[in-house]
């Protein structure tokens, strides 16, 4: 895929290439780890099913502003541990619409943008294994910043998993700035909240946006560490819980909790709303919706 | 429930009482008919289950503008033919928020309002029986009007059902104004459309709003006829299809189509969005969400 903002052979923007390469590498490492878990699973409900494998599908972004405006690759696995997990990596560029440009830092006078990121949502077969979300991204307009975060959604209350998950993210934050964790944890709690239910979507995690400390390398290193923290802790939680037997009542509770997940993503999530209203790739945007949901 | 806009014993507003009484009567007739269908069902998948019965729950509308601002009664049945059907009747009054008042005809200078209506969504066990939606309402500000409509969502394509449904609504329209049906049918097709999918939610029906011809009695009679058309045709479609055997693949298709229903209601439906953002009764507003949904 060529990248008009970075003409090959001259004026190379190594930062963008680095960021994009990282998101793709993280995707590969996560997918490999999740496929390992699928193969390992040998003793428990549904273990008679074949181990899941990721399927990849590339998509191009249609855009009236030029013949090439980027695209992405969706990776989806429907397995015996991971009921449905989607990992989307996309790198898109072009010009924001005049209306949208007004809302984006650094795009007020020049609507040109470049954005690359990874987005992951996992919905699990076993109600004892929490669902999870990870997203990190790098956006470039006349300004540039990182954003993202990761949050856990236990379906059956479980303090140990949430505690380990929070601790891993806290370590990643503390390696960079002692102020990050309290700020980004609170931001996450505020963002993933369903006002009509008066409920949090899950157990939280961290959420950050517009991160531009003035030291690009440091911000990129922090963003990488968020991905690595996810990779260190979530597979460990999955392995700990995946063999635990579950009841029909627990499965039922999981399907009902997933309804809250769908409500949040369709009613409030800014990325979903923006993507759908601006002709983004519908399958990639709605990949996050749970495979089976109950509204009793 | 007292009604502060209509002080008992003096200055009675018979129109409002009539409209409200009609919506409640229609509810009772529909619920009785649906319960009859549940009892009749004797020969087919799930007929070993007990016949469903409606359960009713009253709710009060919390409102800072006064001690009494109305409320409603939710009727829900989870049966062997009707997997989940909700019928909500509500009569609410008070003052719109300043921001909302600007968007409502006749509320620009005086935010006082009174609104009564019936809203129904049925999701069926058998994928051959279409899902259905009915809503009729009367709104009073400094202006007053009727609105509503009814539309059918076949889960397995079926032209006969959609044809009969449209014909019944067309007859109801033609009894009042030959221009109604083409106008209200098109309005329905435009409203129940998912732009991100490039798909209609279902097979359509009619949708109308701000109906104020200058002849209140005629508009009320038309609104009643929409409800009666629904009552004449939908139970007939249910009885025709409910005994038809279905396959797992058809059930699967139904659950996927229900995903589109949930997407529409959460992403686009004005009533849902408005209700949730203004502290309406969450259970009543989200009663329309399907009992079981698949996003594969």
Coordinates of C-alpha atoms in Angstrom, one line a residue:
Chain A
X1 CA 0.0 0.0 0.0
X2 CA 1.6 3.3 -1.0
X3 CA 1.3 6.3 1.4
X4 CA 1.1 9.6 -0.4
X5 CA 2.0 11.6 2.7
X6 CA 5.3 9.8 2.8
X7 CA 6.6 9.7 -0.8
X8 CA 8.9 6.7 -1.2
X9 CA 12.6 7.4 -1.3
X10 CA 12.5 11.0 -0.2
X11 CA 11.4 12.9 2.9
X12 CA 10.7 9.7 4.7
X13 CA 8.7 10.1 8.0
X14 CA 10.4 7.5 10.1
X15 CA 8.0 8.2 13.0
X16 CA 5.0 7.2 11.1
X17 CA 6.6 4.2 9.7
X18 CA 7.8 3.2 13.2
X19 CA 4.3 3.7 14.7
X20 CA 2.6 1.7 12.0
X21 CA 5.2 -1.1 12.1
X22 CA 4.7 -1.3 15.9
X23 CA 0.9 -1.6 15.7
X24 CA 1.3 -4.4 13.1
X25 CA 3.9 -6.2 15.2
X26 CA 1.8 -6.0 18.3
X27 CA -1.1 -7.4 16.3
X28 CA 1.1 -10.3 15.2
X29 CA 2.3 -11.1 18.7
X30 CA -1.2 -10.9 20.2
X31 CA -2.7 -13.1 17.5
X32 CA 0.1 -15.7 17.9
X33 CA -0.4 -15.7 21.6
X34 CA -4.2 -16.1 21.3
X35 CA -3.8 -18.9 18.8
X36 CA -1.4 -20.6 21.3
X37 CA -4.1 -20.4 24.0
X38 CA -6.6 -22.0 21.6
X39 CA -4.3 -24.9 20.9
X40 CA -3.4 -25.4 24.6
X41 CA -7.0 -25.6 25.7
X42 CA -7.6 -29.3 26.3
X43 CA -9.7 -29.9 29.3
X44 CA -13.0 -28.2 29.7
X45 CA -16.3 -27.3 28.2
X46 CA -16.1 -27.0 24.4
X47 CA -12.6 -28.4 24.3
X48 CA -13.9 -31.1 21.9
X49 CA -14.1 -28.3 19.3
X50 CA -11.1 -27.5 17.0
X51 CA -8.7 -24.8 18.1
X52 CA -9.5 -21.4 16.5
X53 CA -7.3 -19.7 14.0
X54 CA -7.3 -16.0 12.9
X55 CA -8.7 -15.2 9.5
X56 CA -7.5 -12.0 7.9
X57 CA -9.3 -9.7 5.5
X58 CA -7.8 -6.5 4.0
X59 CA -10.0 -3.5 3.3
X60 CA -9.4 -0.3 1.5
X61 CA -10.8 3.0 2.6
X62 CA -13.0 4.6 -0.1
X63 CA -12.4 8.3 -0.2
X64 CA -13.4 11.0 -2.6
X65 CA -10.2 12.9 -1.8
X66 CA -7.8 10.7 -3.7
X67 CA -7.3 7.3 -5.3
X68 CA -5.4 6.0 -2.2
X69 CA -6.5 6.9 1.3
X70 CA -5.3 3.9 3.2
X71 CA -7.1 0.9 4.7
X72 CA -6.6 -1.9 7.1
X73 CA -6.5 -5.5 7.9
X74 CA -9.1 -7.1 10.1
X75 CA -8.2 -10.3 11.9
X76 CA -11.0 -12.4 13.3
X77 CA -10.9 -15.6 15.2
X78 CA -13.9 -17.7 16.3
X79 CA -12.6 -20.3 18.6
X80 CA -13.3 -22.6 21.5
X81 CA -11.8 -20.2 24.1
X82 CA -12.2 -16.9 22.2
X83 CA -15.8 -17.0 21.1
X84 CA -15.1 -14.0 18.9
X85 CA -12.0 -11.8 18.9
X86 CA -11.3 -9.1 16.4
X87 CA -8.0 -7.3 15.9
X88 CA -8.1 -4.5 13.5
X89 CA -5.0 -2.6 12.3
X90 CA -5.6 0.4 10.1
X91 CA -3.5 3.2 8.6
X92 CA -5.6 5.9 6.9
X93 CA -4.9 9.3 5.6
X94 CA -6.5 12.1 3.6
X95 CA -8.5 15.1 4.5
X96 CA -11.2 15.4 7.2
X97 CA -14.5 16.9 6.1
X98 CA -14.8 20.6 6.9
X99 CA -17.2 19.9 9.7
X100 CA -15.1 17.2 11.4
X101 CA -11.8 19.2 10.9
X102 CA -13.2 21.8 13.3
X103 CA -13.3 19.2 16.1
X104 CA -9.8 17.8 15.7
X105 CA -6.7 19.4 17.2
X106 CA -4.4 20.7 14.5
X107 CA -6.9 20.3 11.7
X108 CA -8.7 23.6 12.1
X109 CA -6.6 25.3 9.3
X110 CA -5.4 22.2 7.3
X111 CA -7.7 19.2 7.2
X112 CA -4.9 16.8 6.2
X113 CA -4.5 13.8 8.5
X114 CA -2.7 10.5 8.9
X115 CA -3.8 8.0 11.5
X116 CA -2.6 4.5 12.4
X117 CA -3.7 2.2 15.2
X118 CA -4.6 -1.2 16.5
X119 CA -8.0 -2.0 18.0
X120 CA -9.0 -5.3 19.7
X121 CA -12.1 -6.7 21.3
X122 CA -12.3 -10.2 22.7
X123 CA -15.6 -11.9 23.7
X124 CA -15.0 -15.2 25.5
X125 CA -16.9 -18.5 25.6
X126 CA -16.3 -19.0 29.3
X127 CA -18.2 -16.4 31.4
X128 CA -15.4 -16.6 34.0
X129 CA -13.0 -15.2 31.4
X130 CA -13.4 -11.4 31.2
X131 CA -14.0 -9.7 27.9
X132 CA -11.3 -7.2 27.0
X133 CA -10.7 -4.1 24.8
X134 CA -7.4 -2.6 23.7
X135 CA -6.8 0.3 21.4
X136 CA -3.6 2.4 20.7
X137 CA -3.3 4.9 17.9
X138 CA -1.1 7.6 16.5
X139 CA -2.7 10.6 14.9
X140 CA -1.0 13.3 12.8
X141 CA -2.5 16.6 11.7
X142 CA -0.7 19.8 12.1
X143 CA -0.2 18.4 15.6
X144 CA 0.5 14.8 16.5
X145 CA -0.4 12.7 19.4
X146 CA -1.0 9.2 20.8
X147 CA -4.1 7.8 22.3
X148 CA -5.7 4.6 23.4
X149 CA -6.1 2.4 26.4
X150 CA -7.3 -1.0 27.6
X151 CA -10.1 -2.1 29.8
X152 CA -11.5 -5.3 31.2
X153 CA -15.1 -6.4 31.4
X154 CA -15.6 -9.3 33.8
X155 CA -18.9 -11.0 33.3
X156 CA -19.0 -12.8 36.6
X157 CA -17.6 -10.5 39.3
X158 CA -13.9 -11.3 40.0
X159 CA -11.6 -9.0 41.9
X160 CA -8.4 -11.0 41.3
X161 CA -8.5 -10.6 37.5
X162 CA -9.4 -6.9 37.6
X163 CA -6.7 -6.4 40.2
X164 CA -4.0 -8.0 38.1
X165 CA -5.1 -6.2 35.0
X166 CA -5.0 -2.8 36.8
X167 CA -1.6 -3.6 38.3
X168 CA -0.1 -4.4 34.9
X169 CA -1.4 -1.1 33.4
X170 CA -0.2 0.8 36.5
X171 CA 3.3 -0.6 36.1
X172 CA 3.3 0.4 32.5
X173 CA 2.2 4.0 33.4
X174 CA 4.6 4.3 36.4
X175 CA 7.5 3.5 34.2
X176 CA 6.8 6.8 32.4
X177 CA 5.1 9.3 34.6
X178 CA 3.7 8.8 38.1
X179 CA 0.7 11.1 37.1
X180 CA -0.4 8.9 34.2
X181 CA -2.1 6.1 36.0
X182 CA -4.5 8.0 38.3
X183 CA -5.4 10.4 35.4
X184 CA -5.8 7.7 32.7
X185 CA -7.7 5.3 35.1
X186 CA -10.2 8.0 35.9
X187 CA -10.6 9.0 32.3
X188 CA -11.4 5.3 31.5
X189 CA -14.0 5.2 34.3
X190 CA -15.6 8.3 33.0
X191 CA -15.5 7.2 29.3
X192 CA -16.8 3.7 29.7
X193 CA -19.9 4.6 31.6
X194 CA -23.5 4.1 30.6
X195 CA -25.4 7.1 31.9
X196 CA -28.9 5.6 31.1
X197 CA -28.1 2.6 33.3
X198 CA -26.0 4.5 35.8
X199 CA -23.5 1.7 35.4
X200 CA -19.8 1.2 34.4
X201 CA -19.3 -0.9 31.3
X202 CA -16.8 -3.1 33.1
X203 CA -14.0 -3.0 35.6
X204 CA -12.1 -0.2 33.8
X205 CA -8.4 0.1 33.0
X206 CA -6.9 3.2 31.4
X207 CA -7.9 5.6 28.6
X208 CA -5.7 8.4 27.3
X209 CA -5.9 10.7 24.3
X210 CA -4.1 13.7 22.8
X211 CA -0.9 12.5 24.5
X212 CA 1.9 14.9 23.3
X213 CA 4.4 15.5 26.1
X214 CA 6.8 17.2 23.6
X215 CA 9.0 14.1 23.6
X216 CA 7.7 11.9 20.8
X217 CA 10.0 9.0 21.6
X218 CA 8.8 8.9 25.2
X219 CA 5.2 9.0 24.2
X220 CA 5.7 6.3 21.6
X221 CA 7.5 4.2 24.2
X222 CA 4.6 4.6 26.6
X223 CA 2.1 3.6 23.9
X224 CA 4.2 0.5 23.2
X225 CA 4.3 -0.3 26.9
X226 CA 0.5 -0.2 27.1
X227 CA 0.4 -2.9 24.4
X228 CA 3.1 -4.9 26.1
X229 CA 1.3 -4.7 29.5
X230 CA -1.9 -6.0 27.8
X231 CA 0.2 -8.9 26.3
X232 CA 1.7 -9.7 29.7
X233 CA -1.5 -9.8 31.7
X234 CA -4.5 -10.7 29.6
X235 CA -3.3 -14.1 28.3
X236 CA -2.4 -14.9 31.9
X237 CA -6.0 -14.2 33.0
X238 CA -7.4 -16.2 30.2
X239 CA -5.2 -19.2 31.0
X240 CA -6.1 -19.0 34.7
X241 CA -9.9 -19.0 34.0
X242 CA -10.5 -20.9 30.8
X243 CA -10.7 -24.3 32.4
X244 CA -13.1 -23.2 35.1
X245 CA -16.5 -24.9 34.6
X246 CA -19.5 -22.7 34.1
X247 CA -23.2 -23.0 34.6
X248 CA -26.1 -22.0 32.3
X249 CA -27.0 -19.2 34.8
X250 CA -23.4 -17.8 34.4
X251 CA -23.6 -18.0 30.6
X252 CA -26.9 -16.3 30.8
X253 CA -25.5 -13.5 32.9
X254 CA -22.6 -13.1 30.4
X255 CA -25.1 -12.7 27.5
X256 CA -27.0 -10.1 29.4
X257 CA -23.8 -8.2 30.4
X258 CA -22.9 -8.3 26.7
X259 CA -26.0 -6.3 26.0
X260 CA -24.5 -3.5 28.0
X261 CA -21.4 -3.7 25.9
X262 CA -23.5 -3.5 22.7
X263 CA -25.5 -0.6 24.2
X264 CA -22.3 1.3 25.0
X265 CA -20.7 0.8 21.6
X266 CA -23.8 1.7 19.6
X267 CA -25.1 4.5 21.8
X268 CA -22.0 6.3 23.0
X269 CA -18.7 5.1 21.5
X270 CA -17.2 8.0 19.6
X271 CA -15.2 5.9 17.3
X272 CA -18.2 3.8 16.3
X273 CA -20.4 6.8 15.8
X274 CA -17.8 8.6 13.8
X275 CA -16.8 5.6 11.7
X276 CA -20.4 4.7 10.8
X277 CA -21.4 8.2 9.9
X278 CA -18.4 8.9 7.7
X279 CA -18.4 5.7 5.6
X280 CA -15.8 3.7 7.4
X281 CA -15.5 0.0 7.0
X282 CA -18.7 -1.3 8.7
X283 CA -17.3 -4.8 9.3
X284 CA -14.2 -3.5 11.0
X285 CA -16.1 -0.9 13.1
X286 CA -18.7 -3.4 14.3
X287 CA -16.3 -6.2 14.8
X288 CA -16.5 -5.2 18.5
X289 CA -20.1 -6.3 18.8
X290 CA -20.6 -9.5 20.9
X291 CA -21.3 -12.8 19.0
X292 CA -24.4 -13.5 21.1
X293 CA -26.4 -11.1 23.3
X294 CA -29.5 -11.3 25.4
X295 CA -31.9 -8.5 26.3
X296 CA -34.3 -10.5 28.5
Chain B
X1 CA -52.8 9.2 38.4
X2 CA -53.9 12.8 38.6
X3 CA -53.2 15.1 35.6
X4 CA -52.3 18.7 36.5
X5 CA -53.0 19.9 32.9
X6 CA -56.6 18.8 33.3
X7 CA -57.8 19.7 36.8
X8 CA -60.6 17.3 37.8
X9 CA -64.1 18.8 37.7
X10 CA -63.4 21.9 35.7
X11 CA -62.1 22.7 32.3
X12 CA -61.9 19.1 31.3
X13 CA -60.0 18.4 28.1
X14 CA -62.1 15.6 26.6
X15 CA -59.7 15.2 23.7
X16 CA -56.8 14.2 25.8
X17 CA -58.9 11.8 27.9
X18 CA -60.3 10.3 24.7
X19 CA -56.8 9.8 23.2
X20 CA -55.4 8.3 26.3
X21 CA -58.4 6.0 26.8
X22 CA -58.0 4.8 23.2
X23 CA -54.4 4.0 23.6
X24 CA -55.1 2.0 26.7
X25 CA -58.1 0.2 25.1
X26 CA -56.0 -0.7 22.1
X27 CA -53.3 -2.1 24.4
X28 CA -55.9 -4.2 26.1
X29 CA -57.3 -5.5 22.9
X30 CA -53.9 -6.3 21.5
X31 CA -52.7 -8.0 24.6
X32 CA -55.9 -10.1 24.8
X33 CA -55.4 -11.2 21.1
X34 CA -51.8 -12.1 21.6
X35 CA -52.6 -14.1 24.7
X36 CA -55.3 -16.0 22.7
X37 CA -52.6 -16.8 20.1
X38 CA -50.4 -18.2 22.8
X39 CA -53.2 -20.4 24.1
X40 CA -54.2 -21.6 20.6
X41 CA -50.7 -22.7 19.7
X42 CA -50.7 -26.5 20.0
X43 CA -48.8 -28.1 17.2
X44 CA -45.2 -27.0 16.5
X45 CA -41.8 -26.4 17.8
X46 CA -41.9 -25.2 21.4
X47 CA -45.6 -26.0 21.8
X48 CA -44.7 -28.1 24.8
X49 CA -44.0 -24.9 26.7
X50 CA -46.7 -23.1 28.6
X51 CA -48.7 -20.4 26.9
X52 CA -47.3 -16.9 27.7
X53 CA -49.2 -14.3 29.6
X54 CA -48.5 -10.5 29.8
X55 CA -47.0 -9.1 33.0
X56 CA -47.6 -5.5 33.7
X57 CA -45.4 -3.0 35.6
X58 CA -46.3 0.6 36.2
X59 CA -43.7 3.3 36.2
X60 CA -43.7 6.9 37.3
X61 CA -41.7 9.6 35.4
X62 CA -39.3 11.4 37.7
X63 CA -39.3 15.1 36.8
X64 CA -37.9 18.1 38.6
X65 CA -40.7 20.3 37.3
X66 CA -43.4 18.9 39.6
X67 CA -44.5 16.2 42.0
X68 CA -46.5 14.5 39.3
X69 CA -45.4 14.3 35.7
X70 CA -47.0 11.1 34.5
X71 CA -45.8 7.7 33.8
X72 CA -46.8 4.5 32.1
X73 CA -47.5 0.8 32.2
X74 CA -45.2 -1.6 30.5
X75 CA -46.7 -5.0 29.5
X76 CA -44.3 -7.7 28.6
X77 CA -45.0 -11.3 27.5
X78 CA -42.3 -14.0 27.1
X79 CA -44.1 -16.8 25.4
X80 CA -43.8 -19.8 23.1
X81 CA -45.0 -17.9 20.0
X82 CA -44.1 -14.4 21.1
X83 CA -40.5 -14.8 22.3
X84 CA -40.6 -11.3 23.7
X85 CA -43.3 -8.7 23.1
X86 CA -43.5 -5.4 24.9
X87 CA -46.5 -3.0 24.9
X88 CA -45.9 0.3 26.6
X89 CA -48.6 2.8 27.2
X90 CA -47.5 6.1 28.7
X91 CA -49.0 9.5 29.4
X92 CA -46.5 12.1 30.5
X93 CA -46.6 15.9 30.9
X94 CA -44.6 18.7 32.3
X95 CA -42.1 21.1 30.7
X96 CA -39.5 20.3 28.1
X97 CA -35.9 21.4 28.8
X98 CA -35.1 24.7 27.2
X99 CA -32.8 23.0 24.7
X100 CA -35.4 20.4 23.6
X101 CA -38.3 22.9 23.5
X102 CA -36.6 24.6 20.6
X103 CA -36.9 21.5 18.5
X104 CA -40.6 20.8 19.2
X105 CA -43.4 22.5 17.3
X106 CA -45.4 24.8 19.5
X107 CA -42.9 24.6 22.4
X108 CA -40.7 27.4 21.3
X109 CA -42.3 30.0 23.6
X110 CA -44.0 27.7 26.2
X111 CA -42.2 24.5 27.1
X112 CA -45.4 22.9 28.6
X113 CA -46.4 19.6 27.0
X114 CA -48.7 16.6 27.3
X115 CA -48.1 13.4 25.5
X116 CA -49.8 10.0 25.4
X117 CA -49.2 7.0 23.3
X118 CA -48.8 3.3 22.8
X119 CA -45.6 1.6 21.6
X120 CA -45.3 -2.1 20.8
X121 CA -42.5 -4.3 19.5
X122 CA -42.8 -8.1 19.0
X123 CA -39.9 -10.5 18.5
X124 CA -41.1 -14.0 17.6
X125 CA -39.8 -17.5 18.3
X126 CA -40.5 -18.7 14.8
X127 CA -38.2 -17.1 12.2
X128 CA -41.1 -17.4 9.7
X129 CA -43.2 -15.0 11.7
X130 CA -42.1 -11.4 11.1
X131 CA -41.2 -9.1 13.9
X132 CA -43.4 -6.0 14.1
X133 CA -43.5 -2.5 15.5
X134 CA -46.5 -0.3 16.2
X135 CA -46.6 3.2 17.7
X136 CA -49.3 5.8 17.9
X137 CA -49.2 9.0 20.0
X138 CA -50.9 12.3 20.6
X139 CA -48.8 15.3 21.6
X140 CA -50.0 18.6 22.9
X141 CA -47.9 21.7 23.2
X142 CA -49.2 25.1 22.0
X143 CA -49.9 23.0 19.0
X144 CA -51.3 19.4 18.9
X145 CA -50.8 16.5 16.6
X146 CA -50.8 12.8 16.1
X147 CA -48.0 10.6 15.0
X148 CA -46.9 7.0 14.7
X149 CA -47.0 4.1 12.3
X150 CA -46.4 0.4 12.0
X151 CA -43.8 -1.6 10.2
X152 CA -43.0 -5.3 9.6
X153 CA -39.6 -7.0 9.8
X154 CA -39.7 -10.4 8.1
X155 CA -36.7 -12.5 9.1
X156 CA -37.0 -15.0 6.3
X157 CA -38.1 -13.1 3.1
X158 CA -41.8 -13.5 2.6
X159 CA -43.8 -11.4 0.1
X160 CA -47.2 -12.6 1.1
X161 CA -46.9 -11.3 4.7
X162 CA -45.5 -8.0 3.7
X163 CA -48.1 -7.7 1.0
X164 CA -51.0 -8.3 3.4
X165 CA -49.5 -6.0 6.0
X166 CA -49.1 -3.1 3.5
X167 CA -52.6 -3.7 2.1
X168 CA -54.2 -3.4 5.5
X169 CA -52.4 -0.1 6.3
X170 CA -53.2 1.2 2.8
X171 CA -56.9 0.5 3.4
X172 CA -56.7 2.4 6.7
X173 CA -55.0 5.3 5.0
X174 CA -57.4 5.4 2.0
X175 CA -60.4 5.6 4.3
X176 CA -59.1 9.1 5.3
X177 CA -57.0 10.7 2.5
X178 CA -55.8 9.1 -0.7
X179 CA -52.5 11.0 -0.3
X180 CA -51.7 9.5 3.1
X181 CA -50.5 6.0 2.1
X182 CA -47.9 7.0 -0.5
X183 CA -46.6 9.7 1.7
X184 CA -46.5 7.7 4.9
X185 CA -45.1 4.6 3.3
X186 CA -42.2 6.6 1.8
X187 CA -41.6 8.3 5.2
X188 CA -41.4 4.9 6.8
X189 CA -38.9 3.6 4.2
X190 CA -36.8 6.7 4.8
X191 CA -36.9 6.5 8.5
X192 CA -36.3 2.8 9.1
X193 CA -33.1 2.7 7.0
X194 CA -29.6 1.9 8.2
X195 CA -27.3 4.1 6.2
X196 CA -24.1 2.4 7.5
X197 CA -25.4 -0.9 6.1
X198 CA -27.2 0.6 3.1
X199 CA -30.2 -1.6 4.1
X200 CA -33.8 -1.1 5.1
X201 CA -34.6 -2.4 8.6
X202 CA -37.4 -4.5 7.3
X203 CA -40.3 -4.5 4.8
X204 CA -41.6 -1.1 5.9
X205 CA -45.2 0.0 6.6
X206 CA -46.2 3.5 7.4
X207 CA -44.8 6.3 9.5
X208 CA -46.4 9.7 10.1
X209 CA -45.8 12.6 12.4
X210 CA -47.0 16.2 13.1
X211 CA -50.4 15.2 11.7
X212 CA -52.7 18.1 12.3
X213 CA -55.2 18.5 9.4
X214 CA -57.2 21.1 11.3
X215 CA -59.9 18.5 12.0
X216 CA -59.0 16.8 15.3
X217 CA -61.7 14.3 15.1
X218 CA -60.6 13.1 11.7
X219 CA -57.0 12.9 12.7
X220 CA -57.9 10.9 15.8
X221 CA -60.1 8.6 13.8
X222 CA -57.2 8.0 11.4
X223 CA -54.9 7.2 14.3
X224 CA -57.4 4.7 15.7
X225 CA -57.7 3.1 12.3
X226 CA -53.9 2.6 12.1
X227 CA -54.2 0.6 15.4
X228 CA -57.2 -1.3 14.2
X229 CA -55.5 -2.2 10.9
X230 CA -52.6 -3.6 12.9
X231 CA -55.0 -5.6 15.0
X232 CA -56.7 -6.9 11.9
X233 CA -53.6 -8.0 10.0
X234 CA -50.8 -8.9 12.3
X235 CA -52.5 -11.6 14.4
X236 CA -53.6 -13.2 11.0
X237 CA -50.0 -13.3 9.8
X238 CA -48.9 -14.8 13.1
X239 CA -51.5 -17.5 13.0
X240 CA -50.6 -18.3 9.4
X241 CA -46.9 -18.8 10.1
X242 CA -46.6 -19.9 13.7
X243 CA -47.0 -23.6 12.9
X244 CA -44.4 -23.6 10.1
X245 CA -41.3 -25.7 11.0
X246 CA -38.0 -23.9 11.1
X247 CA -34.4 -24.9 10.7
X248 CA -31.4 -23.9 12.7
X249 CA -30.1 -22.0 9.7
X250 CA -33.4 -20.0 9.7
X251 CA -33.2 -19.3 13.4
X252 CA -29.6 -18.2 12.9
X253 CA -30.6 -15.8 10.1
X254 CA -33.3 -14.4 12.4
X255 CA -30.8 -13.7 15.2
X256 CA -28.5 -12.0 12.7
X257 CA -31.3 -9.9 11.3
X258 CA -32.2 -8.9 14.9
X259 CA -28.7 -7.4 15.1
X260 CA -29.8 -4.9 12.5
X261 CA -32.9 -4.2 14.6
X262 CA -30.7 -3.5 17.7
X263 CA -28.3 -1.4 15.6
X264 CA -31.2 0.8 14.3
X265 CA -32.8 1.3 17.7
X266 CA -29.5 2.2 19.5
X267 CA -27.8 4.2 16.7
X268 CA -30.6 6.0 15.0
X269 CA -34.0 5.8 16.7
X270 CA -35.0 9.3 17.8
X271 CA -37.3 8.1 20.5
X272 CA -34.6 5.8 22.0
X273 CA -31.9 8.4 21.9
X274 CA -34.2 11.1 23.3
X275 CA -35.6 8.9 26.0
X276 CA -32.2 7.7 27.3
X277 CA -30.6 11.1 27.3
X278 CA -33.5 12.7 29.2
X279 CA -33.9 10.2 32.0
X280 CA -36.9 8.3 30.6
X281 CA -37.7 4.8 32.0
X282 CA -34.9 2.7 30.7
X283 CA -36.8 -0.6 30.8
X284 CA -39.7 0.8 28.9
X285 CA -37.4 2.5 26.3
X286 CA -35.2 -0.6 25.7
X287 CA -38.1 -3.1 25.8
X288 CA -37.8 -3.0 22.1
X289 CA -34.4 -4.7 22.0
X290 CA -34.5 -8.3 20.8
X291 CA -34.4 -11.1 23.4
X292 CA -31.4 -12.9 21.7
X293 CA -29.2 -11.4 19.0
X294 CA -26.2 -12.6 17.0
X295 CA -23.4 -10.5 15.5
X296 CA -21.4 -13.3 13.9

